[in-house]
Tab-separated table of C-alpha atoms in Angstrom:
chain	number	residue	atom	x	y	z
A	123	MET	CA	0.000	0.000	0.000
A	124	ASN	CA	2.838	2.290	-0.650
A	125	GLU	CA	2.974	4.255	-3.890
A	126	GLN	CA	0.085	2.568	-5.725
A	127	GLY	CA	-2.164	2.732	-2.658
A	128	GLN	CA	-1.428	6.419	-2.203
A	129	GLU	CA	-2.254	7.149	-5.851
A	130	GLN	CA	-5.579	5.339	-5.552
A	131	GLU	CA	-6.388	7.206	-2.347
A	132	GLN	CA	-5.564	10.553	-3.996
A	133	GLU	CA	-7.758	9.650	-6.963
A	134	ARG	CA	-10.648	8.762	-4.643
A	135	GLU	CA	-10.224	12.024	-2.752
A	136	ALA	CA	-10.226	13.971	-6.036
A	137	LEU	CA	-13.458	12.227	-7.025
A	138	ARG	CA	-15.048	12.998	-3.647
A	139	GLN	CA	-14.193	16.684	-3.882
A	140	GLY	CA	-15.274	16.982	-7.523
A	141	VAL	CA	-11.843	18.130	-8.715
A	142	ARG	CA	-11.779	15.753	-11.687
A	143	LEU	CA	-15.308	16.675	-12.768
A	144	ARG	CA	-14.508	20.399	-12.628
A	145	ALA	CA	-11.385	19.808	-14.694
A	146	LEU	CA	-13.337	17.873	-17.338
A	147	VAL	CA	-16.139	20.444	-17.453
A	148	GLY	CA	-13.594	23.280	-17.589
A	149	ARG	CA	-11.799	21.738	-20.569
A	150	GLY	CA	-15.062	21.387	-22.486
A	151	TRP	CA	-16.083	24.924	-21.603
A	152	GLU	CA	-12.754	26.337	-22.755
A	153	ARG	CA	-13.224	24.628	-26.139
A	154	GLU	CA	-16.618	26.320	-26.499
A	155	ARG	CA	-15.202	29.758	-25.643
A	156	GLY	CA	-12.543	29.493	-28.294
A	157	GLY	CA	-9.527	29.214	-25.996
A	158	GLN	CA	-9.870	32.442	-23.985
A	159	ALA	CA	-7.894	32.647	-20.778
A	160	ALA	CA	-9.654	31.543	-17.606
A	161	GLY	CA	-9.360	35.036	-16.090
A	162	GLU	CA	-11.438	36.606	-18.885
A	163	ARG	CA	-14.767	35.191	-17.747
A	164	ALA	CA	-17.331	37.905	-17.224
A	165	VAL	CA	-19.763	35.741	-15.242
A	166	ASP	CA	-19.324	32.064	-14.411
A	167	LEU	CA	-22.688	30.367	-14.915
A	168	GLU	CA	-21.341	26.833	-14.729
A	169	PRO	CA	-22.340	24.766	-11.682
A	170	GLY	CA	-19.641	24.351	-9.060
A	171	CYS	CA	-20.382	20.762	-8.057
A	172	ALA	CA	-21.556	17.438	-9.463
A	173	TYR	CA	-25.056	17.967	-8.050
A	174	GLY	CA	-25.336	21.248	-9.941
A	175	VAL	CA	-24.269	19.600	-13.195
A	176	VAL	CA	-26.840	16.822	-12.815
A	177	THR	CA	-29.568	19.275	-11.823
A	178	ARG	CA	-28.783	21.572	-14.765
A	179	GLN	CA	-28.960	18.620	-17.183
A	180	LYS	CA	-32.322	17.483	-15.779
A	181	VAL	CA	-33.742	21.006	-16.024
A	182	ASP	CA	-32.544	21.324	-19.636
A	183	ASP	CA	-34.156	17.963	-20.474
A	184	LEU	CA	-37.395	19.057	-18.799
A	185	ILE	CA	-37.425	22.298	-20.792
A	186	SER	CA	-37.029	20.437	-24.082
A	187	GLU	CA	-39.811	17.987	-23.144
A	188	LEU	CA	-42.136	20.867	-22.237
A	189	ARG	CA	-41.456	22.493	-25.613
A	190	VAL	CA	-42.514	19.280	-27.346
A	191	ILE	CA	-45.685	19.052	-25.229
A	192	ARG	CA	-46.522	22.695	-25.941
A	193	GLY	CA	-46.097	22.120	-29.674
A	194	ARG	CA	-48.479	19.175	-29.531
A	195	LEU	CA	-51.047	21.163	-27.549
A	196	ASP	CA	-50.813	24.035	-30.041
A	197	SER	CA	-51.419	21.577	-32.890
A	198	LEU	CA	-54.396	20.058	-31.073
A	199	PHE	CA	-55.871	23.507	-30.409
A	200	THR	CA	-55.456	24.460	-34.075
A	201	LEU	CA	-57.140	21.223	-35.125
A	202	MET	CA	-60.108	21.869	-32.806
A	203	VAL	CA	-60.559	25.462	-34.028
A	204	GLY	CA	-60.375	24.258	-37.641
A	205	ALA	CA	-62.946	21.521	-36.998
A	206	ILE	CA	-65.367	23.979	-35.374
A	207	ALA	CA	-64.918	26.498	-38.201
A	208	LEU	CA	-65.497	23.774	-40.823
A	209	ASP	CA	-68.613	22.596	-38.975
A	210	LEU	CA	-70.000	26.155	-38.913
A	211	LEU	CA	-69.288	26.650	-42.616
A	212	LEU	CA	-70.969	23.370	-43.527
A	213	ARG	CA	-74.034	24.256	-41.441
A	214	LEU	CA	-74.278	27.675	-43.131
A	215	ALA	CA	-73.976	26.031	-46.536
A	216	GLY	CA	-76.906	23.729	-45.745
A	217	TRP	CA	-75.016	20.474	-45.259
A	218	GLN	CA	-75.982	18.364	-42.323
């Protein structure tokens, strides 16, 4: 449990503290920014912990699902208005 055990323990501690996750997220974020220096951030909107990352992802997924549901409801509403308008036109034209 000398050198190899110490490396494993350091890796576990880094995982517990979220250091590795922040490093991975930071690398991806730097690629998106186009390689600007870390000190040039105006406002840091990235979550600071693993819980924040998971929560942000779930909220983004929920937003996209709600957009799909809203689109379907809008289509259903349009269909109902069209059906009522067609029914009124057919009644005015004398069709039963």
